[in-house]
Amino acid sequence: MSSPTTGSAGLEGTAPQAPETKVKSVIVACMLAVFLAMLDAQIVATALPRIVADLGGLDVFAWVTTAYIISSSVTTPVYGKLGDLFGRKKVFLIAIALFLLGSAASGAAQSMEQLILFRVVQGIGAGGLFVSVLAIIGEMFSPREGAKYFNLFGIVFAAAAVSGPAIGGVLTDLISWHWVFLINLPIGLVVFGMISTSLHLPPKKRQAHIDYAGFATLSIAIVSLTLLASWGGVKYDWVSPQIFGLGGIALLAAVLFVAAERRAAEPVIPLHLFRDSTFTISVLVSLVAGVVFLGAVNFLALYVQVVTGASPTLSGVVLLPMMFGLVASSVVSGRIITQTGTYKWYPVLSMATGIGGAVLFSTMDTGTPRVVVIAYMLLFGIAAGLNMQVLTMAAQNTAPRDDIGAVHATVSFSRQLGSTLGISVFAALFYNRLTDELTKRLPAGALAGTDRNTLSSHEVLDKLPATVRDAVKEAYTHALSPVFLAAVPVLVLGLVIALRMKNLPLRSWDHGGGEAAPEHSPTAAEH
């Protein structure tokens, strides 16, 4: 039975109740861990130009980010399962240690090749941070009580997104780029210490059977798919042998993965979870949310800086309302869900509101007032926040407790995969359209001596004649509109899927026997 005062809800009935101070320490540590994981991508991106200037390796510098994304994506579902088998605390501490080791080594790197290698280590650790936090909260609290903690992630996400570029710029300019990695050490050590002393969960009593075949085939599928999405339409044509080869490898690995999971005693992703429609719908809607809310949103900064003429600093201010909307809707929806115990209509409303926001974005042009753009961003941020943690809660609500780590890992992985696919596909769509628009709108030789890849830079744009600069802005506007329009059918699909979700009440108790909450509860208000 849940105990709102002790915070020990969700544990075995025989488990000792943790003091409230210990629970607060665990929650604070978990929030700091999530902040570290989300901050990294933002803070490192700001320092990359200085890193390239110092270490060289311009031809491979993109792998500083790609290597991190691949290694964290591969390990996310693995950590979830390892936590189910060996215990959350032990696996979480290992993830933190690997993240800190990779951070320290990256900060000491003397070449681009070394940095890329150390970023792999850092990514392996990062893959276990977010999913471990979700699983720990899922095990400490009942789904209904945990709702009030899940909505805190919206605040953490926004804080990392807003502060990351500024922190990265300050550290790089005032100290050195090495500190964008080294700053993780003091925060990470605090997290490690707090988790070591404050987190107490019942020991795992299951016999561990490592699913090596599942780990290997899933890793190959993820790496191949990530490279396909990153390189398709950018480094190689979509119809090139390289892209077809990666697609074939990903498909074959996926088939072998499913076959391995059917035979495994302890599969990485238990296939029986997909018999639960709530889990399946949560995974699919998370994928859609990743594609749109984390994928398309990357192109808003281009519009703000290139088309409206905002400086990088001002563009961060213009993007703040979107983060405010995300935080507000995430917190408010989390509180209402805690009170009512039902969640279905939040992802539905998220998809519907997102459709409106994407359509409005597609209408923006060079004459759209900045205040109108800010209003559109606020609406889009509200849409993003409405699904941020709801889907994780929904999936957890009907899952057996023995599989809680795999549940959280799969939902998190689907959102992360969607983000990677969204960024890559939308980028290919944008750059192909931009090339055509620039060719159509600019006279021959207008950009002589100017690298088209640098047109988003204020320093480059300001040096161009006014007529050329205006033509470039028009080209960007017409290239960005298809990106936002392409998000609409994806969101429509997400809306259709979300509407099929059952409106089951969140459990206020623990299914200690490992049984999933019934999908057709007598008290469920199905709509």
Short mmCIF file of C-alpha atoms in Angstrom, two decimals:
data_model
loop_
_atom_site.label_atom_id
_atom_site.label_comp_id
_atom_site.label_asym_id
_atom_site.label_seq_id
_atom_site.Cartn_x
_atom_site.Cartn_y
_atom_site.Cartn_z
CA MET A 1 0.00 0.00 0.00
CA SER A 2 1.29 3.47 -0.82
CA SER A 3 2.57 5.59 1.96
CA PRO A 4 2.63 9.19 0.95
CA THR A 5 4.50 10.22 4.02
CA THR A 6 7.38 7.81 3.77
CA GLY A 7 7.64 7.58 0.05
CA SER A 8 8.05 3.83 0.15
CA ALA A 9 5.04 3.08 -1.98
CA GLY A 10 5.58 0.57 -4.69
CA LEU A 11 7.93 -1.60 -2.63
CA GLU A 12 7.23 -5.06 -1.33
CA GLY A 13 4.89 -5.04 1.63
CA THR A 14 7.68 -6.51 3.75
CA ALA A 15 10.21 -3.88 2.70
CA PRO A 16 11.26 -1.39 5.40
CA GLN A 17 9.94 2.10 4.91
CA ALA A 18 12.58 4.72 4.12
CA PRO A 19 12.71 7.92 6.20
CA GLU A 20 11.31 10.95 4.42
CA THR A 21 14.73 12.66 4.43
CA LYS A 22 16.22 9.66 2.61
CA VAL A 23 13.46 9.79 0.01
CA LYS A 24 14.07 13.49 -0.58
CA SER A 25 17.79 12.84 -1.02
CA VAL A 26 17.08 10.14 -3.60
CA ILE A 27 14.70 12.41 -5.52
CA VAL A 28 17.21 15.28 -5.55
CA ALA A 29 19.97 12.92 -6.70
CA CYS A 30 17.75 11.53 -9.46
CA MET A 31 16.90 15.03 -10.69
CA LEU A 32 20.61 15.95 -10.77
CA ALA A 33 21.40 12.78 -12.73
CA VAL A 34 18.73 13.58 -15.32
CA PHE A 35 20.03 17.15 -15.53
CA LEU A 36 23.54 15.85 -16.26
CA ALA A 37 22.29 13.51 -18.99
CA MET A 38 20.18 16.18 -20.70
CA LEU A 39 22.69 18.99 -20.24
CA ASP A 40 25.51 17.19 -22.01
CA ALA A 41 24.23 17.50 -25.59
CA GLN A 42 23.43 21.19 -25.14
CA ILE A 43 26.68 22.18 -23.47
CA VAL A 44 28.99 20.27 -25.81
CA ALA A 45 27.39 21.63 -28.99
CA THR A 46 28.33 25.17 -27.93
CA ALA A 47 31.98 24.23 -27.45
CA LEU A 48 32.47 22.20 -30.66
CA PRO A 49 33.85 25.06 -32.81
CA ARG A 50 36.52 25.79 -30.19
CA ILE A 51 37.29 22.06 -29.82
CA VAL A 52 37.85 21.74 -33.58
CA ALA A 53 40.11 24.80 -33.56
CA ASP A 54 42.18 23.26 -30.76
CA LEU A 55 42.28 19.57 -31.72
CA GLY A 56 41.69 19.71 -35.47
CA GLY A 57 39.76 16.87 -37.11
CA LEU A 58 37.13 18.94 -38.92
CA ASP A 59 36.35 15.95 -41.15
CA VAL A 60 35.33 13.77 -38.18
CA PHE A 61 34.14 16.29 -35.58
CA ALA A 62 30.48 15.30 -36.08
CA TRP A 63 31.37 11.95 -34.48
CA VAL A 64 31.85 13.75 -31.16
CA THR A 65 28.06 13.91 -31.05
CA THR A 66 27.21 10.85 -33.15
CA ALA A 67 29.39 8.50 -31.07
CA TYR A 68 27.69 9.70 -27.89
CA ILE A 69 24.19 9.28 -29.34
CA ILE A 70 24.88 5.78 -30.66
CA SER A 71 26.47 4.48 -27.46
CA SER A 72 23.75 5.92 -25.22
CA SER A 73 20.99 4.62 -27.52
CA VAL A 74 22.44 1.11 -27.58
CA THR A 75 22.77 0.88 -23.82
CA THR A 76 19.43 2.43 -22.78
CA PRO A 77 17.33 -0.78 -23.12
CA VAL A 78 20.22 -2.85 -21.77
CA TYR A 79 20.39 -0.86 -18.52
CA GLY A 80 16.66 -1.29 -17.99
CA LYS A 81 16.96 -5.06 -18.12
CA LEU A 82 20.14 -5.19 -16.04
CA GLY A 83 18.34 -3.21 -13.34
CA ASP A 84 15.53 -5.78 -13.37
CA LEU A 85 18.06 -8.58 -12.93
CA PHE A 86 20.71 -7.17 -10.58
CA GLY A 87 19.03 -4.27 -8.79
CA ARG A 88 18.51 -0.58 -9.59
CA LYS A 89 21.08 0.83 -7.18
CA LYS A 90 24.03 -1.24 -8.35
CA VAL A 91 23.32 -0.64 -12.04
CA PHE A 92 22.67 3.09 -11.52
CA LEU A 93 25.97 3.54 -9.69
CA ILE A 94 27.83 1.74 -12.48
CA ALA A 95 26.19 4.05 -15.04
CA ILE A 96 27.19 7.14 -13.06
CA ALA A 97 30.76 5.86 -12.70
CA LEU A 98 31.09 5.21 -16.43
CA PHE A 99 29.61 8.63 -17.25
CA LEU A 100 32.10 10.34 -14.94
CA LEU A 101 35.01 8.28 -16.27
CA GLY A 102 34.09 9.25 -19.84
CA SER A 103 33.65 12.89 -18.82
CA ALA A 104 37.07 13.05 -17.14
CA ALA A 105 38.77 11.35 -20.08
CA SER A 106 36.99 13.61 -22.60
CA GLY A 107 38.13 16.68 -20.67
CA ALA A 108 41.72 15.44 -20.88
CA ALA A 109 41.60 14.42 -24.58
CA GLN A 110 44.58 15.50 -26.67
CA SER A 111 43.23 14.62 -30.12
CA MET A 112 39.88 14.40 -31.88
CA GLU A 113 40.22 10.62 -32.13
CA GLN A 114 40.74 10.36 -28.36
CA LEU A 115 37.76 12.61 -27.70
CA ILE A 116 35.47 10.51 -29.90
CA LEU A 117 36.60 7.31 -28.12
CA PHE A 118 36.06 8.82 -24.68
CA ARG A 119 32.64 10.13 -25.74
CA VAL A 120 31.68 6.51 -26.44
CA VAL A 121 32.50 5.67 -22.81
CA GLN A 122 30.57 8.70 -21.62
CA GLY A 123 27.58 7.72 -23.77
CA ILE A 124 27.60 4.16 -22.41
CA GLY A 125 27.21 5.64 -18.94
CA ALA A 126 24.63 8.22 -20.03
CA GLY A 127 22.41 5.48 -21.43
CA GLY A 128 21.77 4.27 -17.89
CA LEU A 129 21.13 7.60 -16.16
CA PHE A 130 17.64 8.53 -17.34
CA VAL A 131 16.20 5.03 -17.53
CA SER A 132 17.56 4.12 -14.08
CA VAL A 133 15.97 7.20 -12.56
CA LEU A 134 12.58 6.36 -14.09
CA ALA A 135 12.80 2.76 -12.89
CA ILE A 136 13.86 3.79 -9.37
CA ILE A 137 10.88 6.13 -9.02
CA GLY A 138 8.67 3.42 -10.51
CA GLU A 139 9.87 1.01 -7.85
CA MET A 140 9.76 3.46 -4.93
CA PHE A 141 6.26 4.76 -5.60
CA SER A 142 2.95 3.52 -6.88
CA PRO A 143 2.00 4.83 -10.35
CA ARG A 144 -0.47 7.34 -8.92
CA GLU A 145 1.88 8.67 -6.23
CA GLY A 146 4.82 8.67 -8.64
CA ALA A 147 2.94 10.99 -11.01
CA LYS A 148 3.86 14.04 -8.94
CA TYR A 149 7.57 13.18 -9.28
CA PHE A 150 7.47 12.32 -12.97
CA ASN A 151 6.29 15.82 -13.90
CA LEU A 152 9.48 17.25 -12.36
CA PHE A 153 11.36 15.94 -15.40
CA GLY A 154 9.73 18.64 -17.51
CA ILE A 155 11.35 21.27 -15.30
CA VAL A 156 14.72 19.50 -15.41
CA PHE A 157 14.54 19.12 -19.19
CA ALA A 158 13.72 22.80 -19.68
CA ALA A 159 16.45 23.90 -17.27
CA ALA A 160 19.05 21.85 -19.14
CA ALA A 161 17.85 23.06 -22.55
CA VAL A 162 17.85 26.72 -21.52
CA SER A 163 21.03 26.80 -19.45
CA GLY A 164 23.14 24.39 -21.53
CA PRO A 165 24.25 26.72 -24.34
CA ALA A 166 24.91 29.57 -21.89
CA ILE A 167 26.95 27.38 -19.54
CA GLY A 168 28.89 25.91 -22.46
CA GLY A 169 29.67 29.36 -23.84
CA VAL A 170 30.78 30.77 -20.48
CA LEU A 171 33.00 27.79 -19.66
CA THR A 172 34.56 27.78 -23.13
CA ASP A 173 35.22 31.51 -23.21
CA LEU A 174 36.32 32.09 -19.61
CA ILE A 175 38.18 28.85 -18.84
CA SER A 176 38.52 26.29 -21.67
CA TRP A 177 36.42 23.81 -23.62
CA HIS A 178 37.78 21.02 -21.42
CA TRP A 179 35.45 22.19 -18.65
CA VAL A 180 32.26 21.42 -20.58
CA PHE A 181 33.15 17.81 -19.71
CA LEU A 182 34.91 18.31 -16.38
CA ILE A 183 31.93 20.18 -14.88
CA ASN A 184 30.14 16.81 -14.76
CA LEU A 185 32.58 15.52 -12.15
CA PRO A 186 31.58 17.49 -9.01
CA ILE A 187 27.85 17.13 -9.75
CA GLY A 188 28.20 13.45 -10.61
CA LEU A 189 30.19 12.69 -7.46
CA VAL A 190 27.47 14.32 -5.36
CA VAL A 191 24.85 12.15 -7.11
CA PHE A 192 26.99 9.04 -6.59
CA GLY A 193 27.34 9.77 -2.88
CA MET A 194 23.66 10.55 -2.32
CA ILE A 195 22.49 7.40 -4.11
CA SER A 196 25.06 5.26 -2.27
CA THR A 197 23.90 6.40 1.15
CA SER A 198 20.18 7.13 0.67
CA LEU A 199 18.74 4.64 -1.82
CA HIS A 200 17.55 1.40 -0.23
CA LEU A 201 15.48 -0.98 -2.33
CA PRO A 202 14.60 -4.63 -1.70
CA PRO A 203 17.28 -7.00 -3.09
CA LYS A 204 16.53 -8.83 -6.29
CA LYS A 205 15.68 -12.50 -5.82
CA ARG A 206 15.56 -13.51 -9.50
CA GLN A 207 18.14 -15.80 -11.03
CA ALA A 208 20.01 -13.80 -13.67
CA HIS A 209 20.14 -15.11 -17.23
CA ILE A 210 21.98 -12.67 -19.49
CA ASP A 211 20.45 -12.35 -22.95
CA TYR A 212 23.71 -11.97 -24.88
CA ALA A 213 22.10 -12.66 -28.27
CA GLY A 214 19.45 -10.03 -27.59
CA PHE A 215 22.02 -7.46 -26.50
CA ALA A 216 24.18 -8.06 -29.59
CA THR A 217 21.41 -8.04 -32.21
CA LEU A 218 19.66 -5.03 -30.68
CA SER A 219 22.95 -3.11 -30.59
CA ILE A 220 23.64 -3.87 -34.27
CA ALA A 221 20.11 -2.81 -35.23
CA ILE A 222 20.34 0.47 -33.29
CA VAL A 223 23.79 1.39 -34.61
CA SER A 224 22.78 0.64 -38.20
CA LEU A 225 19.51 2.55 -37.95
CA THR A 226 21.19 5.54 -36.27
CA LEU A 227 23.88 5.71 -38.95
CA LEU A 228 21.24 5.36 -41.66
CA ALA A 229 19.22 8.24 -40.21
CA SER A 230 22.33 10.40 -39.68
CA TRP A 231 23.92 9.80 -43.09
CA GLY A 232 20.84 9.44 -45.32
CA GLY A 233 20.39 12.47 -47.56
CA VAL A 234 23.41 14.18 -46.00
CA LYS A 235 26.58 12.13 -46.43
CA TYR A 236 25.05 9.60 -48.85
CA ASP A 237 22.00 9.68 -51.11
CA TRP A 238 18.96 7.87 -49.76
CA VAL A 239 19.19 5.44 -52.69
CA SER A 240 22.94 4.83 -52.33
CA PRO A 241 24.40 1.35 -51.70
CA GLN A 242 25.64 2.51 -48.29
CA ILE A 243 22.17 3.51 -47.08
CA PHE A 244 20.54 0.40 -48.54
CA GLY A 245 23.24 -1.70 -46.88
CA LEU A 246 22.65 -0.10 -43.48
CA GLY A 247 18.91 -0.60 -43.90
CA GLY A 248 19.41 -4.26 -44.74
CA ILE A 249 21.67 -4.79 -41.73
CA ALA A 250 19.18 -3.04 -39.42
CA LEU A 251 16.29 -5.13 -40.74
CA LEU A 252 18.19 -8.42 -40.46
CA ALA A 253 19.39 -7.56 -36.95
CA ALA A 254 15.83 -6.65 -35.92
CA VAL A 255 14.50 -10.00 -37.18
CA LEU A 256 17.28 -11.87 -35.35
CA PHE A 257 16.56 -9.82 -32.22
CA VAL A 258 12.89 -10.82 -32.20
CA ALA A 259 13.89 -14.46 -32.69
CA ALA A 260 16.38 -14.22 -29.83
CA GLU A 261 13.84 -12.60 -27.50
CA ARG A 262 11.35 -15.40 -28.09
CA ARG A 263 13.89 -17.95 -26.88
CA ALA A 264 15.57 -15.97 -24.09
CA ALA A 265 14.85 -16.78 -20.46
CA GLU A 266 15.31 -13.10 -19.53
CA PRO A 267 14.89 -11.07 -22.74
CA VAL A 268 16.17 -7.49 -22.98
CA ILE A 269 12.71 -6.35 -24.09
CA PRO A 270 10.13 -8.95 -23.03
CA LEU A 271 7.89 -9.42 -26.06
CA HIS A 272 4.95 -10.33 -23.85
CA LEU A 273 4.77 -6.66 -22.82
CA PHE A 274 3.43 -5.84 -26.29
CA ARG A 275 0.34 -7.95 -25.57
CA ASP A 276 -0.67 -5.08 -23.30
CA SER A 277 -2.22 -2.45 -25.55
CA THR A 278 -1.39 0.35 -23.08
CA PHE A 279 2.31 -0.47 -23.25
CA THR A 280 2.30 -0.77 -27.05
CA ILE A 281 0.42 2.50 -27.51
CA SER A 282 2.76 4.28 -25.07
CA VAL A 283 5.79 3.10 -27.05
CA LEU A 284 4.32 4.17 -30.40
CA VAL A 285 3.15 7.59 -29.19
CA SER A 286 6.57 8.14 -27.55
CA LEU A 287 8.17 7.45 -30.92
CA VAL A 288 5.91 10.04 -32.58
CA ALA A 289 6.63 12.56 -29.81
CA GLY A 290 10.36 12.07 -30.30
CA VAL A 291 10.11 12.58 -34.05
CA VAL A 292 8.16 15.84 -33.78
CA PHE A 293 8.69 17.52 -30.44
CA LEU A 294 12.40 16.72 -30.24
CA GLY A 295 13.11 16.48 -33.97
CA ALA A 296 11.35 19.36 -35.72
CA VAL A 297 11.95 21.78 -32.87
CA ASN A 298 15.65 21.90 -33.77
CA PHE A 299 14.75 23.93 -36.83
CA LEU A 300 12.97 26.68 -34.91
CA ALA A 301 16.31 28.18 -33.90
CA LEU A 302 17.22 28.47 -37.60
CA TYR A 303 14.03 30.43 -38.29
CA VAL A 304 14.53 32.73 -35.31
CA GLN A 305 18.17 33.51 -36.11
CA VAL A 306 18.21 33.59 -39.91
CA VAL A 307 14.72 34.83 -40.82
CA THR A 308 13.91 37.14 -37.91
CA GLY A 309 17.51 38.28 -37.48
CA ALA A 310 17.80 37.45 -33.78
CA SER A 311 21.26 37.00 -32.32
CA PRO A 312 22.15 33.62 -30.79
CA THR A 313 21.60 35.09 -27.33
CA LEU A 314 18.27 36.68 -28.28
CA SER A 315 17.14 33.50 -30.01
CA GLY A 316 17.56 31.69 -26.71
CA VAL A 317 15.26 34.27 -25.12
CA VAL A 318 12.71 33.87 -27.93
CA LEU A 319 12.71 30.08 -27.39
CA LEU A 320 12.07 30.47 -23.65
CA PRO A 321 8.24 30.62 -23.98
CA MET A 322 8.28 27.17 -25.56
CA MET A 323 10.18 25.84 -22.56
CA PHE A 324 7.80 27.68 -20.25
CA GLY A 325 4.83 26.05 -21.98
CA LEU A 326 6.49 22.64 -21.70
CA VAL A 327 7.19 23.04 -17.98
CA ALA A 328 3.75 24.49 -17.19
CA SER A 329 1.77 21.81 -19.01
CA SER A 330 3.96 19.02 -17.63
CA VAL A 331 3.60 20.20 -14.03
CA VAL A 332 -0.11 20.99 -14.23
CA SER A 333 -1.00 17.73 -15.99
CA GLY A 334 1.11 15.79 -13.47
CA ARG A 335 -0.75 17.32 -10.54
CA ILE A 336 -4.17 16.69 -12.09
CA ILE A 337 -3.23 13.09 -12.89
CA THR A 338 -2.11 12.60 -9.29
CA GLN A 339 -5.51 13.83 -8.07
CA THR A 340 -7.72 12.04 -10.60
CA GLY A 341 -5.66 8.94 -11.35
CA THR A 342 -6.51 9.02 -15.08
CA TYR A 343 -4.25 10.01 -17.95
CA LYS A 344 -5.63 9.07 -21.38
CA TRP A 345 -6.65 12.49 -22.64
CA TYR A 346 -3.29 14.15 -22.08
CA PRO A 347 -1.41 12.40 -24.91
CA VAL A 348 -4.51 12.85 -27.08
CA LEU A 349 -4.56 16.58 -26.35
CA SER A 350 -0.78 16.69 -26.88
CA MET A 351 -1.05 15.29 -30.40
CA ALA A 352 -4.06 17.50 -31.30
CA THR A 353 -2.40 20.68 -29.98
CA GLY A 354 0.84 19.72 -31.70
CA ILE A 355 -0.97 19.48 -35.04
CA GLY A 356 -2.23 23.04 -34.59
CA GLY A 357 1.23 24.25 -33.62
CA ALA A 358 2.93 22.58 -36.59
CA VAL A 359 0.38 24.04 -39.02
CA LEU A 360 0.92 27.51 -37.55
CA PHE A 361 4.70 27.12 -37.83
CA SER A 362 4.33 26.27 -41.53
CA THR A 363 2.63 29.66 -42.14
CA MET A 364 5.54 31.70 -40.78
CA ASP A 365 7.39 33.89 -43.27
CA THR A 366 9.76 36.86 -43.25
CA GLY A 367 6.91 39.19 -42.27
CA THR A 368 5.60 37.24 -39.29
CA PRO A 369 5.92 39.40 -36.14
CA ARG A 370 8.24 37.97 -33.52
CA VAL A 371 5.50 38.14 -30.89
CA VAL A 372 3.35 35.86 -33.06
CA VAL A 373 6.24 33.42 -33.40
CA ILE A 374 6.58 33.42 -29.60
CA ALA A 375 2.85 32.64 -29.23
CA TYR A 376 3.19 29.70 -31.63
CA MET A 377 6.17 28.41 -29.65
CA LEU A 378 4.25 28.65 -26.40
CA LEU A 379 1.47 26.53 -27.89
CA PHE A 380 3.95 23.96 -29.20
CA GLY A 381 5.68 23.79 -25.82
CA ILE A 382 2.34 23.12 -24.11
CA ALA A 383 1.72 20.28 -26.55
CA ALA A 384 5.15 18.76 -25.86
CA GLY A 385 4.73 18.92 -22.08
CA LEU A 386 1.36 17.17 -22.12
CA ASN A 387 2.95 13.86 -23.15
CA MET A 388 6.35 14.15 -21.56
CA GLN A 389 5.94 11.79 -18.60
CA VAL A 390 2.34 10.64 -19.04
CA LEU A 391 3.31 7.87 -21.45
CA THR A 392 5.88 6.49 -19.04
CA MET A 393 3.31 6.46 -16.23
CA ALA A 394 0.75 4.76 -18.46
CA ALA A 395 3.16 2.01 -19.50
CA GLN A 396 4.27 1.43 -15.91
CA ASN A 397 0.69 1.31 -14.67
CA THR A 398 -0.18 -1.98 -16.38
CA ALA A 399 3.27 -3.61 -16.34
CA PRO A 400 4.45 -6.45 -14.09
CA ARG A 401 6.83 -5.10 -11.48
CA ASP A 402 9.55 -7.58 -12.45
CA ASP A 403 9.70 -5.88 -15.87
CA ILE A 404 9.53 -2.25 -14.70
CA GLY A 405 13.08 -1.47 -15.86
CA ALA A 406 12.48 -2.93 -19.31
CA VAL A 407 9.23 -0.94 -19.55
CA HIS A 408 10.87 2.39 -18.78
CA ALA A 409 13.85 1.60 -20.99
CA THR A 410 11.67 0.71 -23.98
CA VAL A 411 9.52 3.86 -23.70
CA SER A 412 12.61 6.08 -23.26
CA PHE A 413 14.38 4.34 -26.12
CA SER A 414 11.43 4.82 -28.47
CA ARG A 415 11.40 8.57 -27.78
CA GLN A 416 15.16 8.78 -28.28
CA LEU A 417 14.96 6.78 -31.50
CA GLY A 418 12.16 9.03 -32.72
CA SER A 419 14.27 12.10 -32.01
CA THR A 420 17.20 10.70 -34.01
CA LEU A 421 14.97 9.76 -36.94
CA GLY A 422 13.11 13.06 -36.84
CA ILE A 423 16.21 15.22 -36.84
CA SER A 424 17.78 13.24 -39.67
CA VAL A 425 14.72 13.04 -41.94
CA PHE A 426 13.70 16.66 -41.38
CA ALA A 427 17.30 17.78 -41.97
CA ALA A 428 17.43 15.99 -45.32
CA LEU A 429 14.08 17.51 -46.29
CA PHE A 430 15.20 20.98 -45.26
CA TYR A 431 18.63 21.01 -46.90
CA ASN A 432 17.39 19.56 -50.18
CA ARG A 433 14.63 22.20 -50.35
CA LEU A 434 17.04 24.96 -49.28
CA THR A 435 19.41 24.14 -52.13
CA ASP A 436 16.58 24.45 -54.64
CA GLU A 437 15.28 27.69 -53.11
CA LEU A 438 18.70 29.35 -53.05
CA THR A 439 19.30 28.37 -56.67
CA LYS A 440 15.89 29.74 -57.68
CA ARG A 441 16.08 33.04 -55.77
CA LEU A 442 19.72 34.07 -56.12
CA PRO A 443 21.39 35.22 -59.33
CA ALA A 444 24.41 33.26 -60.49
CA GLY A 445 27.54 34.19 -58.55
CA ALA A 446 25.66 35.98 -55.75
CA LEU A 447 27.26 33.71 -53.16
CA ALA A 448 30.67 33.49 -54.82
CA GLY A 449 33.29 32.88 -52.17
CA THR A 450 30.65 32.10 -49.53
CA ASP A 451 30.12 28.61 -48.17
CA ARG A 452 26.36 27.93 -48.25
CA ASN A 453 26.70 25.87 -45.08
CA THR A 454 27.65 29.05 -43.18
CA LEU A 455 24.62 31.14 -44.20
CA SER A 456 23.01 30.63 -40.80
CA SER A 457 25.88 32.61 -39.24
CA HIS A 458 25.16 36.29 -38.48
CA GLU A 459 28.74 37.21 -39.32
CA VAL A 460 28.33 35.75 -42.82
CA LEU A 461 24.83 37.13 -43.46
CA ASP A 462 25.72 40.65 -42.37
CA LYS A 463 28.49 40.81 -44.98
CA LEU A 464 26.10 40.07 -47.85
CA PRO A 465 24.33 42.80 -49.84
CA ALA A 466 20.82 43.59 -48.57
CA THR A 467 19.10 42.10 -51.62
CA VAL A 468 21.07 38.87 -51.32
CA ARG A 469 20.45 38.69 -47.58
CA ASP A 470 16.68 39.11 -48.11
CA ALA A 471 16.72 36.37 -50.76
CA VAL A 472 18.51 34.04 -48.36
CA LYS A 473 15.87 34.70 -45.68
CA GLU A 474 13.10 33.95 -48.16
CA ALA A 475 14.85 30.74 -49.16
CA TYR A 476 15.11 29.64 -45.53
CA THR A 477 11.44 30.43 -44.92
CA HIS A 478 10.28 28.34 -47.87
CA ALA A 479 12.66 25.51 -46.94
CA LEU A 480 11.46 25.38 -43.34
CA SER A 481 7.72 25.31 -44.12
CA PRO A 482 7.81 21.73 -45.53
CA VAL A 483 9.58 20.55 -42.37
CA PHE A 484 6.71 21.69 -40.17
CA LEU A 485 4.10 20.46 -42.63
CA ALA A 486 5.79 17.05 -42.69
CA ALA A 487 5.28 16.89 -38.92
CA VAL A 488 1.49 17.15 -39.32
CA PRO A 489 0.77 13.64 -40.73
CA VAL A 490 3.14 12.16 -38.12
CA LEU A 491 1.14 13.87 -35.37
CA VAL A 492 -2.15 12.79 -36.95
CA LEU A 493 -0.91 9.20 -36.77
CA GLY A 494 0.04 9.77 -33.14
CA LEU A 495 -3.42 11.17 -32.44
CA VAL A 496 -5.13 8.13 -33.96
CA ILE A 497 -2.94 5.81 -31.88
CA ALA A 498 -3.42 7.83 -28.67
CA LEU A 499 -7.21 7.72 -29.06
CA ARG A 500 -7.03 3.93 -28.78
CA MET A 501 -5.44 4.10 -25.33
CA LYS A 502 -7.65 2.76 -22.52
CA ASN A 503 -8.53 5.26 -19.81
CA LEU A 504 -7.42 3.06 -16.90
CA PRO A 505 -7.02 4.61 -13.44
CA LEU A 506 -3.48 4.82 -12.11
CA ARG A 507 -2.83 2.24 -9.39
CA SER A 508 -2.56 3.53 -5.85
CA TRP A 509 -1.10 0.23 -4.69
CA ASP A 510 1.75 -2.07 -5.56
CA HIS A 511 1.24 -5.27 -7.52
CA GLY A 512 3.82 -7.06 -5.43
CA GLY A 513 3.13 -10.35 -7.08
CA GLY A 514 4.47 -9.15 -10.38
CA GLU A 515 1.08 -9.23 -12.03
CA ALA A 516 0.16 -6.51 -14.46
CA ALA A 517 -2.75 -4.31 -13.62
CA PRO A 518 -5.76 -5.61 -15.51
CA GLU A 519 -6.61 -3.70 -18.64
CA HIS A 520 -10.31 -4.10 -17.96
CA SER A 521 -10.55 -3.03 -14.36
CA PRO A 522 -14.08 -2.86 -12.96
CA THR A 523 -13.34 0.71 -11.90
CA ALA A 524 -11.80 1.75 -15.18
CA ALA A 525 -13.60 4.48 -17.01
CA GLU A 526 -13.13 3.40 -20.58
CA HIS A 527 -13.91 5.95 -23.24
#
